[in-house]
mmCIF file of C-alpha atoms in Angstrom:
data_model
loop_
_atom_site.group_PDB
_atom_site.id
_atom_site.type_symbol
_atom_site.label_atom_id
_atom_site.label_comp_id
_atom_site.label_asym_id
_atom_site.label_seq_id
_atom_site.Cartn_x
_atom_site.Cartn_y
_atom_site.Cartn_z
ATOM 1 C CA MET A 1 81.000 -66.346 -54.442
ATOM 2 C CA LYS A 2 82.647 -67.898 -51.369
ATOM 3 C CA LYS A 3 83.172 -64.431 -49.901
ATOM 4 C CA CYS A 4 79.485 -63.549 -50.332
ATOM 5 C CA TYR A 5 78.463 -66.860 -48.805
ATOM 6 C CA GLY A 6 80.729 -66.191 -45.827
ATOM 7 C CA LEU A 7 79.278 -62.728 -45.297
ATOM 8 C CA LEU A 8 75.758 -64.196 -45.444
ATOM 9 C CA LEU A 9 76.640 -66.688 -42.707
ATOM 10 C CA VAL A 10 78.076 -63.931 -40.529
ATOM 11 C CA GLY A 11 74.893 -61.891 -40.997
ATOM 12 C CA ILE A 12 72.664 -64.850 -40.154
ATOM 13 C CA PHE A 13 74.747 -65.644 -37.064
ATOM 14 C CA THR A 14 74.633 -62.034 -35.840
ATOM 15 C CA MET A 15 70.878 -61.736 -36.317
ATOM 16 C CA GLY A 16 70.366 -65.085 -34.650
ATOM 17 C CA THR A 17 72.297 -63.912 -31.612
ATOM 18 C CA TYR A 18 70.092 -60.833 -31.212
ATOM 19 C CA LEU A 19 66.852 -62.765 -31.777
ATOM 20 C CA LEU A 20 67.959 -65.330 -29.209
ATOM 21 C CA VAL A 21 68.336 -62.575 -26.650
ATOM 22 C CA VAL A 22 64.980 -61.035 -27.587
ATOM 23 C CA TYR A 23 62.847 -64.162 -27.636
ATOM 24 C CA THR A 24 64.469 -66.416 -25.038
ATOM 25 C CA SER A 25 62.271 -67.042 -22.019
ATOM 26 C CA THR A 26 65.184 -66.597 -19.603
ATOM 27 C CA ASP A 27 66.954 -63.260 -19.870
ATOM 28 C CA PRO A 28 70.610 -63.094 -18.815
ATOM 29 C CA PRO A 29 71.038 -61.484 -15.403
ATOM 30 C CA VAL A 30 71.887 -57.826 -15.253
ATOM 31 C CA PRO A 31 75.610 -57.605 -14.473
ATOM 32 C CA GLN A 32 76.506 -56.299 -11.048
ATOM 33 C CA VAL A 33 78.197 -53.177 -12.325
ATOM 34 C CA ARG A 34 79.507 -50.952 -9.592
ATOM 35 C CA VAL A 35 80.969 -47.495 -9.547
ATOM 36 C CA SER A 36 84.625 -47.777 -8.603
ATOM 37 C CA GLN A 37 85.283 -47.017 -4.938
ATOM 38 C CA HIS A 38 88.706 -45.580 -5.740
ATOM 39 C CA ARG A 39 87.824 -43.625 -8.833
ATOM 40 C CA VAL A 40 88.914 -40.051 -9.544
ATOM 41 C CA ARG A 41 85.545 -38.330 -9.313
ATOM 42 C CA LEU A 42 84.515 -35.973 -12.101
ATOM 43 C CA THR A 43 83.956 -32.600 -10.433
ATOM 44 C CA LYS A 44 82.595 -29.293 -11.644
ATOM 45 C CA SER A 45 86.050 -27.759 -11.425
ATOM 46 C CA LYS A 46 87.582 -30.543 -13.518
ATOM 47 C CA ALA A 47 84.862 -30.309 -16.168
ATOM 48 C CA SER A 48 85.272 -26.535 -16.272
ATOM 49 C CA SER A 49 89.029 -26.925 -16.740
ATOM 50 C CA TRP A 50 88.345 -28.573 -20.110
ATOM 51 C CA ARG A 51 87.252 -25.155 -21.325
ATOM 52 C CA SER A 52 89.991 -22.681 -22.209
ATOM 53 C CA SER A 53 87.391 -19.937 -21.664
ATOM 54 C CA PRO A 54 83.682 -19.897 -20.718
ATOM 55 C CA LEU A 55 82.788 -20.218 -24.411
ATOM 56 C CA THR A 56 85.648 -22.303 -25.795
ATOM 57 C CA LEU A 57 85.553 -26.123 -25.606
ATOM 58 C CA ASP A 58 88.959 -27.708 -26.105
ATOM 59 C CA GLY A 59 89.167 -30.999 -27.974
ATOM 60 C CA TYR A 60 86.388 -30.251 -30.464
ATOM 61 C CA ASN A 61 88.141 -28.909 -33.549
ATOM 62 C CA ASN A 62 86.753 -27.282 -36.682
ATOM 63 C CA ILE A 63 87.325 -29.553 -39.664
ATOM 64 C CA VAL A 64 88.658 -26.671 -41.793
ATOM 65 C CA ASP A 65 90.880 -24.519 -39.573
ATOM 66 C CA ASN A 66 91.221 -26.754 -36.472
ATOM 67 C CA GLN A 67 89.868 -24.006 -34.225
ATOM 68 C CA PRO A 68 88.053 -25.141 -31.051
ATOM 69 C CA LEU A 69 84.292 -25.091 -30.691
ATOM 70 C CA ARG A 70 82.948 -21.893 -29.151
ATOM 71 C CA MET A 71 79.509 -22.465 -27.697
ATOM 72 C CA HIS A 72 77.628 -22.227 -24.396
ATOM 73 C CA CYS A 73 74.033 -22.880 -23.322
ATOM 74 C CA ASN A 74 72.295 -22.115 -20.059
ATOM 75 C CA SER A 75 69.790 -24.962 -20.457
ATOM 76 C CA CYS A 76 70.019 -28.038 -22.696
ATOM 77 C CA SER A 77 67.672 -30.796 -23.754
ATOM 78 C CA LEU A 78 69.684 -33.947 -24.450
ATOM 79 C CA VAL A 79 67.404 -36.136 -26.561
ATOM 80 C CA MET A 80 68.220 -39.846 -26.661
ATOM 81 C CA SER A 81 67.235 -42.176 -29.514
ATOM 82 C CA SER A 82 65.296 -44.606 -27.335
ATOM 83 C CA GLY A 83 61.828 -45.997 -27.960
ATOM 84 C CA HIS A 84 60.860 -44.474 -24.606
ATOM 85 C CA LEU A 85 60.200 -41.283 -26.547
ATOM 86 C CA TRP A 86 57.561 -42.841 -28.798
ATOM 87 C CA GLY A 87 54.207 -41.259 -27.898
ATOM 88 C CA SER A 88 55.764 -39.109 -25.176
ATOM 89 C CA LYS A 89 54.528 -35.729 -26.479
ATOM 90 C CA ARG A 90 57.524 -34.012 -24.865
ATOM 91 C CA ALA A 91 58.224 -31.734 -27.825
ATOM 92 C CA GLU A 92 57.236 -28.446 -26.215
ATOM 93 C CA GLU A 93 59.498 -28.813 -23.180
ATOM 94 C CA ILE A 94 62.354 -30.218 -25.279
ATOM 95 C CA ASP A 95 62.306 -27.265 -27.672
ATOM 96 C CA ARG A 96 61.985 -24.787 -24.795
ATOM 97 C CA ALA A 97 65.644 -25.251 -23.801
ATOM 98 C CA ASP A 98 68.337 -22.886 -25.037
ATOM 99 C CA CYS A 99 70.021 -25.761 -26.896
ATOM 100 C CA VAL A 100 68.725 -29.133 -28.095
ATOM 101 C CA ILE A 101 71.289 -31.922 -28.465
ATOM 102 C CA ARG A 102 70.707 -35.055 -30.564
ATOM 103 C CA MET A 103 72.795 -38.051 -31.583
ATOM 104 C CA ASN A 104 73.763 -39.912 -34.732
ATOM 105 C CA ASP A 105 70.992 -40.112 -37.342
ATOM 106 C CA ALA A 106 68.027 -39.669 -34.972
ATOM 107 C CA PRO A 107 65.407 -37.716 -36.979
ATOM 108 C CA THR A 108 62.916 -35.074 -35.963
ATOM 109 C CA GLU A 109 60.844 -35.110 -39.156
ATOM 110 C CA GLY A 110 57.770 -37.257 -38.615
ATOM 111 C CA TYR A 111 58.371 -37.374 -34.843
ATOM 112 C CA GLU A 112 58.040 -33.693 -33.981
ATOM 113 C CA THR A 113 55.239 -34.203 -31.431
ATOM 114 C CA ASP A 114 57.431 -36.465 -29.303
ATOM 115 C CA VAL A 115 61.014 -35.269 -29.813
ATOM 116 C CA GLY A 116 60.658 -31.646 -30.919
ATOM 117 C CA ARG A 117 61.830 -29.792 -34.014
ATOM 118 C CA ARG A 118 65.021 -27.970 -33.046
ATOM 119 C CA THR A 119 68.587 -29.264 -33.233
ATOM 120 C CA SER A 120 71.380 -27.068 -31.889
ATOM 121 C CA LEU A 121 74.080 -29.732 -31.781
ATOM 122 C CA ARG A 122 74.323 -33.281 -33.107
ATOM 123 C CA VAL A 123 77.025 -35.744 -31.992
ATOM 124 C CA VAL A 124 77.735 -38.422 -34.611
ATOM 125 C CA ALA A 125 79.794 -41.623 -34.390
ATOM 126 C CA HIS A 126 81.947 -42.727 -37.311
ATOM 127 C CA SER A 127 79.744 -45.832 -37.542
ATOM 128 C CA SER A 128 76.656 -43.664 -38.134
ATOM 129 C CA LEU A 129 78.208 -41.435 -40.775
ATOM 130 C CA ASP A 130 76.820 -43.408 -43.721
ATOM 131 C CA GLN A 131 73.288 -43.342 -42.258
ATOM 132 C CA LEU A 132 73.643 -39.595 -41.831
ATOM 133 C CA LEU A 133 74.688 -39.230 -45.464
ATOM 134 C CA ARG A 134 71.750 -41.325 -46.649
ATOM 135 C CA ASN A 135 69.447 -38.894 -44.848
ATOM 136 C CA ARG A 136 71.424 -35.745 -45.614
ATOM 137 C CA ASN A 137 68.375 -33.899 -46.955
ATOM 138 C CA ARG A 138 66.743 -34.157 -43.530
ATOM 139 C CA LEU A 139 69.752 -34.150 -41.194
ATOM 140 C CA LEU A 140 72.423 -32.030 -42.899
ATOM 141 C CA ARG A 141 70.595 -28.809 -43.634
ATOM 142 C CA PRO A 142 72.881 -25.765 -43.632
ATOM 143 C CA GLY A 143 69.924 -23.486 -42.925
ATOM 144 C CA GLN A 144 69.271 -25.163 -39.554
ATOM 145 C CA ASP A 145 72.365 -23.507 -38.056
ATOM 146 C CA SER A 146 73.223 -26.734 -36.205
ATOM 147 C CA VAL A 147 76.677 -27.740 -34.979
ATOM 148 C CA TYR A 148 77.885 -31.259 -35.858
ATOM 149 C CA VAL A 149 80.520 -33.048 -33.782
ATOM 150 C CA PHE A 150 81.969 -36.288 -35.182
ATOM 151 C CA TRP A 151 84.016 -38.853 -33.271
ATOM 152 C CA GLY A 152 85.899 -42.015 -34.226
ATOM 153 C CA PRO A 153 89.237 -43.852 -34.015
ATOM 154 C CA SER A 154 92.343 -42.163 -35.377
ATOM 155 C CA SER A 155 92.594 -44.694 -38.218
ATOM 156 C CA LEU A 156 89.345 -43.286 -39.637
ATOM 157 C CA MET A 157 89.452 -39.703 -38.400
ATOM 158 C CA ASN A 158 93.011 -38.603 -39.217
ATOM 159 C CA GLN A 159 93.548 -36.641 -42.418
ATOM 160 C CA GLN A 160 94.122 -39.841 -44.396
ATOM 161 C CA GLY A 161 91.211 -41.687 -42.797
ATOM 162 C CA LEU A 162 88.121 -42.704 -44.752
ATOM 163 C CA SER A 163 85.637 -40.991 -42.410
ATOM 164 C CA TYR A 164 87.635 -37.762 -42.375
ATOM 165 C CA LYS A 165 87.709 -37.672 -46.169
ATOM 166 C CA LYS A 166 83.932 -38.126 -46.271
ATOM 167 C CA LEU A 167 83.526 -35.239 -43.849
ATOM 168 C CA ARG A 168 85.748 -32.979 -45.944
ATOM 169 C CA ASN A 169 83.643 -33.812 -49.019
ATOM 170 C CA ILE A 170 80.489 -32.903 -47.110
ATOM 171 C CA LYS A 171 82.048 -29.613 -46.056
ATOM 172 C CA LYS A 172 83.074 -28.806 -49.631
ATOM 173 C CA ALA A 173 79.540 -29.488 -50.869
ATOM 174 C CA SER A 174 77.939 -27.478 -48.036
ATOM 175 C CA PRO A 175 80.494 -24.959 -46.720
ATOM 176 C CA GLN A 176 77.910 -23.367 -44.405
ATOM 177 C CA LEU A 177 77.776 -26.495 -42.216
ATOM 178 C CA LYS A 178 79.439 -26.142 -38.808
ATOM 179 C CA MET A 179 81.469 -29.337 -38.533
ATOM 180 C CA TYR A 180 83.868 -30.388 -35.781
ATOM 181 C CA THR A 181 85.773 -33.543 -34.888
ATOM 182 C CA VAL A 182 86.800 -34.877 -31.480
ATOM 183 C CA SER A 183 90.593 -34.692 -31.268
ATOM 184 C CA GLN A 184 92.575 -37.817 -30.481
ATOM 185 C CA GLN A 185 93.858 -36.147 -27.323
ATOM 186 C CA LYS A 186 90.247 -35.687 -26.238
ATOM 187 C CA MET A 187 89.467 -39.308 -27.129
ATOM 188 C CA GLN A 188 92.285 -40.435 -24.835
ATOM 189 C CA GLN A 189 91.050 -38.097 -22.115
ATOM 190 C CA LEU A 190 87.595 -39.659 -22.270
ATOM 191 C CA ASP A 191 89.111 -43.152 -22.157
ATOM 192 C CA ARG A 192 90.927 -42.172 -18.955
ATOM 193 C CA LEU A 193 87.738 -40.683 -17.554
ATOM 194 C CA PHE A 194 85.877 -43.951 -18.164
ATOM 195 C CA LYS A 195 88.607 -45.867 -16.325
ATOM 196 C CA ASP A 196 88.698 -43.348 -13.469
ATOM 197 C CA GLU A 197 84.936 -43.532 -13.002
ATOM 198 C CA THR A 198 84.440 -47.291 -13.372
ATOM 199 C CA GLY A 199 87.794 -48.929 -12.640
ATOM 200 C CA MET A 200 87.482 -50.610 -16.060
ATOM 201 C CA ASP A 201 90.045 -50.192 -18.812
ATOM 202 C CA ARG A 202 88.084 -49.741 -22.028
ATOM 203 C CA ARG A 203 90.743 -51.294 -24.242
ATOM 204 C CA MET A 204 91.326 -54.289 -21.976
ATOM 205 C CA SER A 205 87.583 -54.910 -21.787
ATOM 206 C CA GLN A 206 87.479 -54.799 -25.615
ATOM 207 C CA SER A 207 84.683 -52.266 -25.700
ATOM 208 C CA TRP A 208 83.851 -48.916 -27.272
ATOM 209 C CA LEU A 209 82.545 -45.862 -25.502
ATOM 210 C CA SER A 210 79.069 -45.082 -26.777
ATOM 211 C CA THR A 211 77.959 -41.908 -28.534
ATOM 212 C CA GLY A 212 75.930 -41.288 -25.371
ATOM 213 C CA TRP A 213 79.174 -41.111 -23.367
ATOM 214 C CA PHE A 214 80.703 -38.539 -25.716
ATOM 215 C CA THR A 215 77.458 -36.565 -25.781
ATOM 216 C CA MET A 216 76.972 -36.470 -22.011
ATOM 217 C CA VAL A 217 80.530 -35.271 -21.416
ATOM 218 C CA LEU A 218 80.131 -32.577 -24.082
ATOM 219 C CA ALA A 219 76.805 -31.523 -22.551
ATOM 220 C CA ILE A 220 78.428 -31.176 -19.118
ATOM 221 C CA GLU A 221 81.056 -28.895 -20.636
ATOM 222 C CA LEU A 222 78.509 -26.973 -22.695
ATOM 223 C CA CYS A 223 75.423 -26.574 -20.499
ATOM 224 C CA ASN A 224 74.602 -25.218 -17.053
ATOM 225 C CA ARG A 225 71.509 -27.457 -16.767
ATOM 226 C CA ILE A 226 70.876 -30.702 -18.670
ATOM 227 C CA ASP A 227 67.456 -32.325 -19.086
ATOM 228 C CA VAL A 228 67.860 -35.811 -20.556
ATOM 229 C CA TYR A 229 64.881 -37.288 -22.429
ATOM 230 C CA GLY A 230 64.554 -40.993 -23.163
ATOM 231 C CA MET A 231 67.260 -42.468 -20.904
ATOM 232 C CA ALA A 232 65.986 -45.130 -18.521
ATOM 233 C CA SER A 233 67.646 -45.766 -15.167
ATOM 234 C CA PRO A 234 70.481 -48.323 -14.927
ATOM 235 C CA ASP A 235 68.198 -50.844 -13.219
ATOM 236 C CA PHE A 236 65.446 -50.638 -15.867
ATOM 237 C CA CYS A 237 66.457 -53.901 -17.533
ATOM 238 C CA GLN A 238 66.239 -55.863 -14.281
ATOM 239 C CA SER A 239 62.549 -56.289 -15.103
ATOM 240 C CA PRO A 240 62.269 -59.098 -17.693
ATOM 241 C CA ASN A 241 60.850 -58.668 -21.191
ATOM 242 C CA GLN A 242 60.670 -54.882 -21.250
ATOM 243 C CA PRO A 243 58.861 -54.025 -24.531
ATOM 244 C CA VAL A 244 60.624 -50.729 -25.293
ATOM 245 C CA SER A 245 62.350 -50.683 -28.684
ATOM 246 C CA TYR A 246 65.981 -49.683 -29.060
ATOM 247 C CA HIS A 247 65.111 -46.628 -31.214
ATOM 248 C CA TYR A 248 61.979 -44.488 -31.534
ATOM 249 C CA TYR A 249 62.515 -44.362 -35.292
ATOM 250 C CA GLY A 250 62.991 -46.977 -37.986
ATOM 251 C CA PHE A 251 61.920 -50.606 -37.840
ATOM 252 C CA SER A 252 63.563 -52.828 -35.270
ATOM 253 C CA ARG A 253 62.472 -56.038 -33.563
ATOM 254 C CA VAL A 254 65.285 -55.700 -31.026
ATOM 255 C CA SER A 255 64.268 -54.326 -27.654
ATOM 256 C CA GLU A 256 66.345 -51.771 -25.810
ATOM 257 C CA CYS A 257 67.081 -54.176 -22.967
ATOM 258 C CA ALA A 258 68.085 -56.968 -25.352
ATOM 259 C CA MET A 259 70.595 -54.614 -26.934
ATOM 260 C CA TYR A 260 71.878 -53.317 -23.592
ATOM 261 C CA LEU A 261 72.288 -56.752 -22.040
ATOM 262 C CA THR A 262 73.951 -58.195 -25.146
ATOM 263 C CA HIS A 263 76.499 -55.395 -25.158
ATOM 264 C CA GLU A 264 77.060 -55.410 -21.401
ATOM 265 C CA HIS A 265 77.783 -59.146 -21.410
ATOM 266 C CA GLY A 266 79.809 -59.113 -24.636
ATOM 267 C CA GLU A 267 83.362 -60.343 -24.180
ATOM 268 C CA ARG A 268 84.706 -59.913 -27.687
ATOM 269 C CA GLY A 269 85.398 -56.532 -29.274
ATOM 270 C CA GLY A 270 82.914 -54.003 -30.605
ATOM 271 C CA HIS A 271 80.583 -53.760 -27.604
ATOM 272 C CA HIS A 272 79.401 -50.765 -25.607
ATOM 273 C CA ARG A 273 78.952 -50.855 -21.831
ATOM 274 C CA PHE A 274 75.603 -49.077 -21.834
ATOM 275 C CA ILE A 275 74.570 -50.040 -18.289
ATOM 276 C CA THR A 276 77.973 -49.200 -16.860
ATOM 277 C CA GLU A 277 77.797 -45.790 -18.499
ATOM 278 C CA LYS A 278 74.291 -45.194 -17.129
ATOM 279 C CA LEU A 279 75.533 -45.848 -13.606
ATOM 280 C CA VAL A 280 78.195 -43.203 -14.124
ATOM 281 C CA PHE A 281 75.640 -40.737 -15.510
ATOM 282 C CA ALA A 282 73.431 -41.344 -12.475
ATOM 283 C CA ASP A 283 76.398 -40.597 -10.243
ATOM 284 C CA TRP A 284 77.300 -37.439 -12.189
ATOM 285 C CA ALA A 285 73.720 -36.201 -11.776
ATOM 286 C CA ARG A 286 74.403 -35.755 -8.062
ATOM 287 C CA THR A 287 77.240 -33.355 -8.887
ATOM 288 C CA PHE A 288 75.933 -31.610 -11.987
ATOM 289 C CA ASP A 289 72.507 -30.170 -12.753
ATOM 290 C CA ILE A 290 71.271 -33.241 -14.692
ATOM 291 C CA HIS A 291 67.640 -34.428 -14.719
ATOM 292 C CA PHE A 292 66.099 -37.500 -16.368
ATOM 293 C CA HIS A 293 62.707 -37.600 -18.102
ATOM 294 C CA GLN A 294 60.680 -40.142 -20.104
ATOM 295 C CA PRO A 295 60.958 -42.200 -18.016
ATOM 296 C CA ASP A 296 61.276 -39.862 -15.039
ATOM 297 C CA TRP A 297 63.723 -40.980 -12.382
ATOM 298 C CA THR A 298 66.067 -39.442 -9.836
ATOM 299 C CA PRO A 299 69.389 -40.827 -8.583
ATOM 300 C CA VAL A 300 69.728 -40.976 -4.805
ATOM 301 C CA LEU A 301 72.759 -41.502 -2.633
ATOM 302 C CA PRO A 302 74.016 -45.094 -2.298
ATOM 303 C CA ALA A 303 74.149 -46.836 1.049
ATOM 304 C CA GLN A 304 77.126 -45.662 3.096
ATOM 305 C CA ASN A 305 78.399 -49.020 4.322
ATOM 306 C CA GLY A 306 82.011 -48.854 3.230
ATOM 307 C CA THR A 307 81.391 -50.992 0.164
ATOM 308 C CA THR A 308 81.130 -50.175 -3.516
ATOM 309 C CA SER A 309 77.336 -50.277 -3.507
ATOM 310 C CA PRO A 310 75.615 -49.785 -6.828
ATOM 311 C CA VAL A 311 73.799 -46.514 -7.355
ATOM 312 C CA THR A 312 70.299 -46.674 -5.885
ATOM 313 C CA LEU A 313 67.502 -45.118 -7.909
ATOM 314 C CA THR A 314 63.949 -43.972 -7.471
ATOM 315 C CA GLY A 315 61.413 -43.024 -10.093
ATOM 316 C CA SER A 316 58.782 -44.399 -12.435
#
């Protein structure tokens, strides 16, 4: 009884924190996140070196035989889960790409007009695995010929880990599913990349990389051109009380900016650095063929004044 009561208090406290962010009249300031002046820049040659061949992507291993993922797309639509997509009617251009990439448990059924119907690849966090299983009839269809890439900490994703065991059970029940996991070596590589690009140590900052980070890196390795749908610019949340919901699906009273600012300011474990990651993505877009839609915006070069100026953006 005491344990249940304690869990109830934790739940109430957590919800109260989010509602405070949503409904307070004074939003916390957007942190002055800057791209590291001394970072090791991600280049096309470095991203290409992650492939052992033009079709083979190292670090994404088949759950059965541990073989690497073999896949390549000329053009990709990377579809975010944001409420920006609600009412967008972008389905036709999204589905026109060679490959359509989605994340976690984001559905297409019931939202086809806005987010399209096709799914070529889905990147799923360990924390979203249970939601995926609850919607397996819609999201885990062997006939769709989709590739699934799962990521998580080694404690959950090694052969004795709880998440890994769930994935093996899914594979046994539906052997046609194409299921891969991100290797721990790859996880460490992406941690180093985050530090190189931002100057921030993920572990020391007590944060987690987001599924968006894993998905963008995979898309850069996989695709020649990437069109991202539903990712606002890093400075979007500088405007107070933005009404956009965190997801285009499900019921949520938490706005996207409330979620982003809460995580960006969070000092105790379990947070993502969404805005920091967006700044990096904006910077990568000047090297790779990446374009942002819904809302539409274009990264431009920062001021060349010898300082670590934040990325400057234009767009609507």
